[in-house]
PDB file of C-alpha atoms in Angstrom:
ATOM      1  CA  MET A  13     129.368 158.908 -42.487  1.00 92.00           C
ATOM      2  CA  LEU A  14     133.147 159.043 -43.131  1.00 97.00           C
ATOM      3  CA  ASP A  15     135.377 161.079 -40.834  1.00 96.00           C
ATOM      4  CA  ALA A  16     139.131 161.452 -40.568  1.00 97.00           C
ATOM      5  CA  ILE A  17     140.174 163.224 -37.382  1.00 97.00           C
ATOM      6  CA  ASN A  18     143.820 164.299 -37.181  1.00 97.00           C
ATOM      7  CA  LEU A  19     144.580 161.037 -38.972  1.00 97.00           C
ATOM      8  CA  SER A  20     148.266 160.224 -39.425  1.00 96.00           C
ATOM      9  CA  LYS A  21     150.311 157.215 -40.484  1.00 96.00           C
ATOM     10  CA  SER A  22     154.082 156.795 -40.350  1.00 94.00           C
ATOM     11  CA  PHE A  23     156.233 153.933 -41.553  1.00 92.00           C
ATOM     12  CA  ASP A  24     159.508 154.226 -39.635  1.00 87.00           C
ATOM     13  CA  GLN A  25     160.682 157.747 -40.521  1.00 84.00           C
ATOM     14  CA  HIS A  26     158.352 158.152 -43.500  1.00 90.00           C
ATOM     15  CA  HIS A  27     155.170 160.143 -42.860  1.00 92.00           C
ATOM     16  CA  ALA A  28     152.667 158.667 -45.308  1.00 94.00           C
ATOM     17  CA  LEU A  29     149.767 160.704 -43.928  1.00 95.00           C
ATOM     18  CA  LYS A  30     149.902 163.839 -41.788  1.00 96.00           C
ATOM     19  CA  ASN A  31     146.995 165.095 -39.675  1.00 96.00           C
ATOM     20  CA  LEU A  32     144.221 164.506 -42.204  1.00 96.00           C
ATOM     21  CA  ASN A  33     140.859 166.029 -41.315  1.00 97.00           C
ATOM     22  CA  LEU A  34     138.043 165.054 -43.609  1.00 95.00           C
ATOM     23  CA  LYS A  35     134.263 164.724 -43.385  1.00 96.00           C
ATOM     24  CA  ILE A  36     132.093 163.064 -46.018  1.00 97.00           C
ATOM     25  CA  GLU A  37     128.334 163.210 -45.565  1.00 96.00           C
ATOM     26  CA  PRO A  38     125.708 160.895 -47.101  1.00 96.00           C
ATOM     27  CA  GLY A  39     125.100 161.875 -50.718  1.00 96.00           C
ATOM     28  CA  GLN A  40     128.606 163.270 -51.224  1.00 97.00           C
ATOM     29  CA  ILE A  41     131.391 162.006 -53.484  1.00 97.00           C
ATOM     30  CA  TYR A  42     134.796 163.162 -52.275  1.00 97.00           C
ATOM     31  CA  CYS A  43     137.594 162.645 -54.798  1.00 97.00           C
ATOM     32  CA  LEU A  44     141.187 162.589 -53.572  1.00 96.00           C
ATOM     33  CA  LEU A  45     143.702 163.679 -56.206  1.00 95.00           C
ATOM     34  CA  GLY A  46     147.458 163.404 -55.967  1.00 92.00           C
ATOM     35  CA  ALA A  47     150.548 161.777 -57.394  1.00 89.00           C
ATOM     36  CA  ASN A  48     151.696 158.298 -56.396  1.00 88.00           C
ATOM     37  CA  GLY A  49     152.786 158.342 -52.758  1.00 89.00           C
ATOM     38  CA  ALA A  50     150.687 161.399 -51.902  1.00 92.00           C
ATOM     39  CA  GLY A  51     148.702 159.529 -49.245  1.00 94.00           C
ATOM     40  CA  LYS A  52     145.507 158.629 -51.111  1.00 94.00           C
ATOM     41  CA  THR A  53     145.744 154.855 -50.778  1.00 94.00           C
ATOM     42  CA  THR A  54     147.001 155.150 -47.203  1.00 95.00           C
ATOM     43  CA  THR A  55     143.808 157.054 -46.396  1.00 96.00           C
ATOM     44  CA  ILE A  56     141.639 154.346 -47.955  1.00 95.00           C
ATOM     45  CA  ASN A  57     143.597 151.610 -46.169  1.00 95.00           C
ATOM     46  CA  LEU A  58     143.097 153.321 -42.805  1.00 96.00           C
ATOM     47  CA  PHE A  59     139.346 153.525 -43.338  1.00 96.00           C
ATOM     48  CA  MET A  60     139.330 149.829 -44.256  1.00 95.00           C
ATOM     49  CA  ASN A  61     141.450 148.968 -41.183  1.00 94.00           C
ATOM     50  CA  PHE A  62     144.065 147.328 -43.410  1.00 95.00           C
ATOM     51  CA  ILE A  63     146.627 149.337 -41.430  1.00 95.00           C
ATOM     52  CA  GLN A  64     146.487 151.009 -38.041  1.00 95.00           C
ATOM     53  CA  PRO A  65     146.847 154.788 -37.613  1.00 96.00           C
ATOM     54  CA  THR A  66     149.881 156.206 -35.846  1.00 96.00           C
ATOM     55  CA  THR A  67     147.715 158.966 -34.402  1.00 96.00           C
ATOM     56  CA  GLY A  68     144.163 160.197 -34.919  1.00 97.00           C
ATOM     57  CA  GLU A  69     141.033 158.341 -35.949  1.00 97.00           C
ATOM     58  CA  ALA A  70     139.241 157.066 -39.022  1.00 97.00           C
ATOM     59  CA  ARG A  71     135.516 156.859 -38.276  1.00 97.00           C
ATOM     60  CA  ILE A  72     132.648 155.247 -40.192  1.00 97.00           C
ATOM     61  CA  ASN A  73     129.114 156.017 -39.037  1.00 95.00           C
ATOM     62  CA  ASP A  74     130.671 157.622 -35.936  1.00 94.00           C
ATOM     63  CA  LEU A  75     132.534 154.427 -34.986  1.00 96.00           C
ATOM     64  CA  ASN A  76     136.303 154.332 -34.627  1.00 97.00           C
ATOM     65  CA  VAL A  77     137.466 151.900 -37.323  1.00 96.00           C
ATOM     66  CA  ALA A  78     140.501 150.691 -35.365  1.00 95.00           C
ATOM     67  CA  LYS A  79     138.345 149.857 -32.327  1.00 95.00           C
ATOM     68  CA  HIS A  80     135.251 148.575 -34.163  1.00 95.00           C
ATOM     69  CA  ALA A  81     136.688 146.893 -37.251  1.00 91.00           C
ATOM     70  CA  THR A  82     133.937 144.283 -37.672  1.00 91.00           C
ATOM     71  CA  ALA A  83     131.062 146.661 -36.972  1.00 93.00           C
ATOM     72  CA  THR A  84     132.273 149.360 -39.363  1.00 94.00           C
ATOM     73  CA  LYS A  85     132.747 146.899 -42.238  1.00 91.00           C
ATOM     74  CA  LYS A  86     128.993 146.310 -42.208  1.00 90.00           C
ATOM     75  CA  PHE A  87     128.483 149.861 -43.437  1.00 94.00           C
ATOM     76  CA  VAL A  88     131.115 150.026 -46.166  1.00 94.00           C
ATOM     77  CA  ALA A  89     131.950 148.468 -49.531  1.00 93.00           C
ATOM     78  CA  TYR A  90     135.431 148.606 -51.038  1.00 93.00           C
ATOM     79  CA  ILE A  91     136.463 148.588 -54.690  1.00 92.00           C
ATOM     80  CA  PRO A  92     140.216 148.653 -55.350  1.00 91.00           C
ATOM     81  CA  GLU A  93     141.943 149.230 -58.691  1.00 88.00           C
ATOM     82  CA  ASN A  94     141.771 145.495 -59.407  1.00 87.00           C
ATOM     83  CA  LEU A  95     138.743 143.954 -57.746  1.00 90.00           C
ATOM     84  CA  MET A  96     139.495 140.469 -56.465  1.00 91.00           C
ATOM     85  CA  LEU A  97     136.790 138.051 -57.562  1.00 95.00           C
ATOM     86  CA  TYR A  98     136.924 134.300 -58.020  1.00 96.00           C
ATOM     87  CA  PRO A  99     137.760 133.881 -61.734  1.00 96.00           C
ATOM     88  CA  ASN A 100     136.414 130.334 -62.004  1.00 96.00           C
ATOM     89  CA  LEU A 101     133.038 131.353 -60.601  1.00 97.00           C
ATOM     90  CA  THR A 102     130.406 133.185 -62.593  1.00 97.00           C
ATOM     91  CA  GLY A 103     129.447 136.750 -61.877  1.00 97.00           C
ATOM     92  CA  MET A 104     126.265 135.503 -60.235  1.00 97.00           C
ATOM     93  CA  GLU A 105     128.142 132.972 -58.087  1.00 97.00           C
ATOM     94  CA  ASN A 106     130.544 135.689 -56.929  1.00 96.00           C
ATOM     95  CA  LEU A 107     127.647 138.000 -56.074  1.00 96.00           C
ATOM     96  CA  VAL A 108     125.827 135.304 -54.097  1.00 96.00           C
ATOM     97  CA  TYR A 109     128.986 134.207 -52.261  1.00 96.00           C
ATOM     98  CA  PHE A 110     130.170 137.667 -51.191  1.00 94.00           C
ATOM     99  CA  SER A 111     126.627 138.712 -50.277  1.00 94.00           C
ATOM    100  CA  LYS A 112     126.384 135.735 -47.929  1.00 94.00           C
ATOM    101  CA  LEU A 113     129.728 136.704 -46.367  1.00 91.00           C
ATOM    102  CA  ALA A 114     128.149 140.081 -45.613  1.00 90.00           C
ATOM    103  CA  GLY A 115     125.160 138.340 -44.015  1.00 92.00           C
ATOM    104  CA  LYS A 116     122.785 138.996 -46.922  1.00 93.00           C
ATOM    105  CA  LYS A 117     120.764 136.439 -48.847  1.00 93.00           C
ATOM    106  CA  TYR A 118     118.343 137.104 -51.677  1.00 95.00           C
ATOM    107  CA  LYS A 119     116.224 135.296 -54.209  1.00 95.00           C
ATOM    108  CA  LYS A 120     117.646 134.756 -57.693  1.00 95.00           C
ATOM    109  CA  GLU A 121     115.471 137.533 -59.109  1.00 96.00           C
ATOM    110  CA  GLN A 122     116.897 140.080 -56.681  1.00 97.00           C
ATOM    111  CA  TYR A 123     120.489 139.181 -57.533  1.00 96.00           C
ATOM    112  CA  GLU A 124     119.620 139.640 -61.185  1.00 96.00           C
ATOM    113  CA  ALA A 125     118.017 142.979 -60.340  1.00 96.00           C
ATOM    114  CA  PHE A 126     121.261 144.169 -58.729  1.00 96.00           C
ATOM    115  CA  PHE A 127     123.150 143.300 -61.920  1.00 96.00           C
ATOM    116  CA  ARG A 128     120.582 145.054 -64.085  1.00 95.00           C
ATOM    117  CA  GLN A 129     120.850 148.168 -61.916  1.00 93.00           C
ATOM    118  CA  VAL A 130     124.575 148.395 -62.627  1.00 93.00           C
ATOM    119  CA  GLY A 131     124.163 147.738 -66.337  1.00 92.00           C
ATOM    120  CA  LEU A 132     125.732 144.284 -66.529  1.00 93.00           C
ATOM    121  CA  GLN A 133     124.418 142.445 -69.569  1.00 94.00           C
ATOM    122  CA  ALA A 134     122.209 139.434 -68.855  1.00 95.00           C
ATOM    123  CA  THR A 135     124.461 137.248 -70.995  1.00 96.00           C
ATOM    124  CA  ALA A 136     127.257 137.859 -68.490  1.00 96.00           C
ATOM    125  CA  PHE A 137     125.349 136.846 -65.351  1.00 96.00           C
ATOM    126  CA  HIS A 138     126.336 133.200 -65.663  1.00 96.00           C
ATOM    127  CA  LYS A 139     129.649 133.670 -67.451  1.00 96.00           C
ATOM    128  CA  ARG A 140     132.875 132.956 -65.587  1.00 97.00           C
ATOM    129  CA  VAL A 141     134.550 136.111 -64.275  1.00 96.00           C
ATOM    130  CA  ALA A 142     137.809 135.008 -65.920  1.00 96.00           C
ATOM    131  CA  PHE A 143     136.236 136.218 -69.180  1.00 96.00           C
ATOM    132  CA  TYR A 144     135.064 139.573 -67.790  1.00 95.00           C
ATOM    133  CA  SER A 145     136.611 142.882 -68.769  1.00 93.00           C
ATOM    134  CA  LYS A 146     137.786 145.166 -65.985  1.00 91.00           C
ATOM    135  CA  GLY A 147     134.720 147.333 -66.465  1.00 92.00           C
ATOM    136  CA  MET A 148     132.467 144.308 -65.986  1.00 93.00           C
ATOM    137  CA  ARG A 149     134.299 143.329 -62.792  1.00 93.00           C
ATOM    138  CA  GLN A 150     133.884 146.846 -61.429  1.00 92.00           C
ATOM    139  CA  LYS A 151     130.149 146.582 -62.106  1.00 94.00           C
ATOM    140  CA  VAL A 152     130.096 143.415 -60.016  1.00 95.00           C
ATOM    141  CA  GLY A 153     131.739 145.453 -57.261  1.00 93.00           C
ATOM    142  CA  ILE A 154     128.954 148.048 -57.410  1.00 94.00           C
ATOM    143  CA  ALA A 155     126.346 145.270 -57.431  1.00 95.00           C
ATOM    144  CA  LEU A 156     127.997 143.894 -54.282  1.00 94.00           C
ATOM    145  CA  ALA A 157     127.698 147.307 -52.631  1.00 93.00           C
ATOM    146  CA  LEU A 158     123.981 147.313 -53.461  1.00 94.00           C
ATOM    147  CA  ALA A 159     123.500 143.759 -52.208  1.00 95.00           C
ATOM    148  CA  LYS A 160     125.391 144.552 -49.020  1.00 93.00           C
ATOM    149  CA  ASP A 161     123.201 147.636 -48.544  1.00 92.00           C
ATOM    150  CA  ALA A 162     126.386 149.625 -47.936  1.00 94.00           C
ATOM    151  CA  ARG A 163     126.079 153.191 -46.679  1.00 95.00           C
ATOM    152  CA  ALA A 164     129.604 154.178 -47.673  1.00 96.00           C
ATOM    153  CA  LEU A 165     131.835 153.271 -50.592  1.00 96.00           C
ATOM    154  CA  LEU A 166     135.646 153.400 -50.667  1.00 96.00           C
ATOM    155  CA  LEU A 167     137.274 153.393 -54.093  1.00 95.00           C
ATOM    156  CA  ASP A 168     140.983 153.215 -54.904  1.00 94.00           C
ATOM    157  CA  GLU A 169     141.707 154.127 -58.547  1.00 91.00           C
ATOM    158  CA  PRO A 170     138.556 152.336 -59.770  1.00 88.00           C
ATOM    159  CA  VAL A 171     138.641 153.785 -63.311  1.00 85.00           C
ATOM    160  CA  SER A 172     142.358 153.204 -63.922  1.00 85.00           C
ATOM    161  CA  GLY A 173     142.743 151.197 -67.110  1.00 83.00           C
ATOM    162  CA  LEU A 174     139.119 151.573 -68.184  1.00 84.00           C
ATOM    163  CA  ASP A 175     138.357 152.827 -71.668  1.00 86.00           C
ATOM    164  CA  PRO A 176     136.411 156.127 -71.885  1.00 88.00           C
ATOM    165  CA  LYS A 177     133.036 154.401 -72.362  1.00 89.00           C
ATOM    166  CA  ALA A 178     133.514 152.087 -69.364  1.00 88.00           C
ATOM    167  CA  SER A 179     134.875 154.959 -67.276  1.00 89.00           C
ATOM    168  CA  ASN A 180     131.820 157.063 -68.083  1.00 90.00           C
ATOM    169  CA  GLU A 181     129.479 154.183 -67.240  1.00 90.00           C
ATOM    170  CA  PHE A 182     131.227 153.728 -63.893  1.00 90.00           C
ATOM    171  CA  SER A 183     130.908 157.448 -63.146  1.00 91.00           C
ATOM    172  CA  GLN A 184     127.177 157.289 -63.879  1.00 91.00           C
ATOM    173  CA  LEU A 185     126.834 154.412 -61.430  1.00 91.00           C
ATOM    174  CA  LEU A 186     128.565 156.461 -58.742  1.00 93.00           C
ATOM    175  CA  LEU A 187     126.150 159.324 -59.331  1.00 93.00           C
ATOM    176  CA  GLN A 188     123.254 156.898 -58.885  1.00 92.00           C
ATOM    177  CA  LEU A 189     124.722 155.715 -55.580  1.00 93.00           C
ATOM    178  CA  LYS A 190     125.146 159.338 -54.512  1.00 94.00           C
ATOM    179  CA  GLU A 191     121.436 159.875 -55.141  1.00 93.00           C
ATOM    180  CA  LYS A 192     120.726 156.841 -52.938  1.00 92.00           C
ATOM    181  CA  GLY A 193     122.534 158.656 -50.120  1.00 95.00           C
ATOM    182  CA  LEU A 194     125.847 156.805 -50.030  1.00 95.00           C
ATOM    183  CA  ALA A 195     128.951 158.600 -48.826  1.00 97.00           C
ATOM    184  CA  ILE A 196     131.733 157.945 -51.339  1.00 97.00           C
ATOM    185  CA  LEU A 197     135.477 158.456 -51.015  1.00 97.00           C
ATOM    186  CA  MET A 198     137.451 157.890 -54.216  1.00 96.00           C
ATOM    187  CA  ALA A 199     141.206 158.062 -54.697  1.00 95.00           C
ATOM    188  CA  THR A 200     142.008 158.845 -58.329  1.00 93.00           C
ATOM    189  CA  HIS A 201     144.512 160.336 -60.760  1.00 90.00           C
ATOM    190  CA  ASP A 202     141.758 161.359 -63.168  1.00 90.00           C
ATOM    191  CA  LEU A 203     141.152 165.112 -62.873  1.00 92.00           C
ATOM    192  CA  PHE A 204     138.369 165.007 -65.465  1.00 90.00           C
ATOM    193  CA  ARG A 205     136.383 162.293 -63.685  1.00 90.00           C
ATOM    194  CA  ALA A 206     136.943 163.949 -60.328  1.00 93.00           C
ATOM    195  CA  ARG A 207     135.489 167.208 -61.643  1.00 93.00           C
ATOM    196  CA  GLU A 208     132.584 165.502 -63.460  1.00 91.00           C
ATOM    197  CA  THR A 209     131.651 163.013 -60.741  1.00 93.00           C
ATOM    198  CA  GLY A 210     132.747 164.401 -57.384  1.00 95.00           C
ATOM    199  CA  THR A 211     130.834 166.825 -55.231  1.00 96.00           C
ATOM    200  CA  HIS A 212     134.071 167.684 -53.442  1.00 97.00           C
ATOM    201  CA  ILE A 213     137.705 167.404 -54.470  1.00 97.00           C
ATOM    202  CA  GLY A 214     140.779 167.232 -52.266  1.00 96.00           C
ATOM    203  CA  ILE A 215     144.364 167.507 -53.450  1.00 96.00           C
ATOM    204  CA  MET A 216     147.047 165.620 -51.547  1.00 95.00           C
ATOM    205  CA  ASN A 217     150.805 166.086 -51.622  1.00 94.00           C
ATOM    206  CA  GLU A 218     153.410 164.322 -49.512  1.00 93.00           C
ATOM    207  CA  GLY A 219     150.834 162.959 -47.096  1.00 94.00           C
ATOM    208  CA  GLN A 220     148.953 166.205 -46.563  1.00 95.00           C
ATOM    209  CA  LEU A 221     145.617 167.513 -47.776  1.00 96.00           C
ATOM    210  CA  VAL A 222     146.819 170.761 -49.335  1.00 95.00           C
ATOM    211  CA  ALA A 223     143.598 171.960 -50.991  1.00 94.00           C
ATOM    212  CA  SER A 224     139.888 171.156 -50.869  1.00 95.00           C
ATOM    213  CA  VAL A 225     137.138 172.587 -53.080  1.00 96.00           C
ATOM    214  CA  GLU A 226     133.574 171.922 -54.119  1.00 95.00           C
ATOM    215  CA  SER A 227     133.671 170.683 -57.694  1.00 94.00           C
ATOM    216  CA  GLN A 228     131.002 173.122 -58.865  1.00 92.00           C
ATOM    217  CA  GLU A 229     133.205 176.016 -57.763  1.00 93.00           C
ATOM    218  CA  VAL A 230     136.026 175.276 -60.221  1.00 93.00           C
ATOM    219  CA  SER A 231     136.265 174.698 -63.952  1.00 93.00           C
ATOM    220  CA  HIS A 232     138.363 171.904 -65.426  1.00 92.00           C
ATOM    221  CA  ARG A 233     141.108 174.391 -66.236  1.00 93.00           C
ATOM    222  CA  GLU A 234     141.032 175.919 -62.751  1.00 94.00           C
ATOM    223  CA  LEU A 235     141.208 172.456 -61.174  1.00 93.00           C
ATOM    224  CA  GLU A 236     144.193 171.563 -63.323  1.00 93.00           C
ATOM    225  CA  SER A 237     145.965 174.787 -62.326  1.00 93.00           C
ATOM    226  CA  LEU A 238     145.176 174.171 -58.663  1.00 93.00           C
ATOM    227  CA  TYR A 239     146.495 170.626 -58.897  1.00 93.00           C
ATOM    228  CA  LEU A 240     149.731 171.667 -60.593  1.00 93.00           C
ATOM    229  CA  LYS A 241     150.238 174.483 -58.099  1.00 91.00           C
ATOM    230  CA  HIS A 242     149.909 172.263 -55.051  1.00 88.00           C
ATOM    231  CA  THR A 243     151.699 169.155 -56.279  1.00 83.00           C
ATOM    232  CA  ASN A 244     154.724 170.758 -57.927  1.00 68.00           C
ATOM    233  CA  GLN A 245     153.866 168.915 -61.129  1.00 54.00           C
ATOM    234  CA  THR A 246     154.722 170.254 -64.549  1.00 44.00           C
ATOM    235  CA  HIS A 247     152.273 167.993 -66.378  1.00 41.00           C
ATOM    236  CA  GLU A 248     149.890 165.220 -65.349  1.00 40.00           C
ATOM    237  CA  ILE A 249     146.606 164.540 -67.063  1.00 35.00           C
TER     238      ILE A 249
END
């Protein structure tokens, strides 16, 4: 569902991403770990066609993103660190509006069902998003992915700034989407969440994928050691 084939991106003389090869199948959660500037967000941005690759391809559902930008967006939902919603609209109004932009229209009961699936309290359905916590806004993002019937999900630091309870709830939602067969790529700094949630974990450093493991093959301690070894970090948790 998500493929990076010799994917590279340079900005002048800076190589933000170097020959990334990555394959994420339906039902997999691939977590990209790495320090700031390692290439995680660049990878997400290339899959979203926010920037163009210097060489190589980002592919969604076997379509080249750069050549089929509109078509590939039909398959994917995107949740950045700070999800942009209309603060003066309610959660329900945001869900209806963005669903229509994606060409989807439902009855009121179905929109409410999407919110219930992601654990948003009924009292928040018709509350303005300006009064939502970050965790609540991220739940709206997951509801949008459900409403859009997305087959892939791209996440850029989605749990950054969430308290442990909200972070755990978000992880549980991702596991539910995995069971529905979505292919998920998540850029994160959170080693614990990557190990608990991901099926696969990649470690990036200076624009390169320097290690890739299946999460079940490593313990938390082994993942931390692997991360420190490949990123020249003395401490980051």
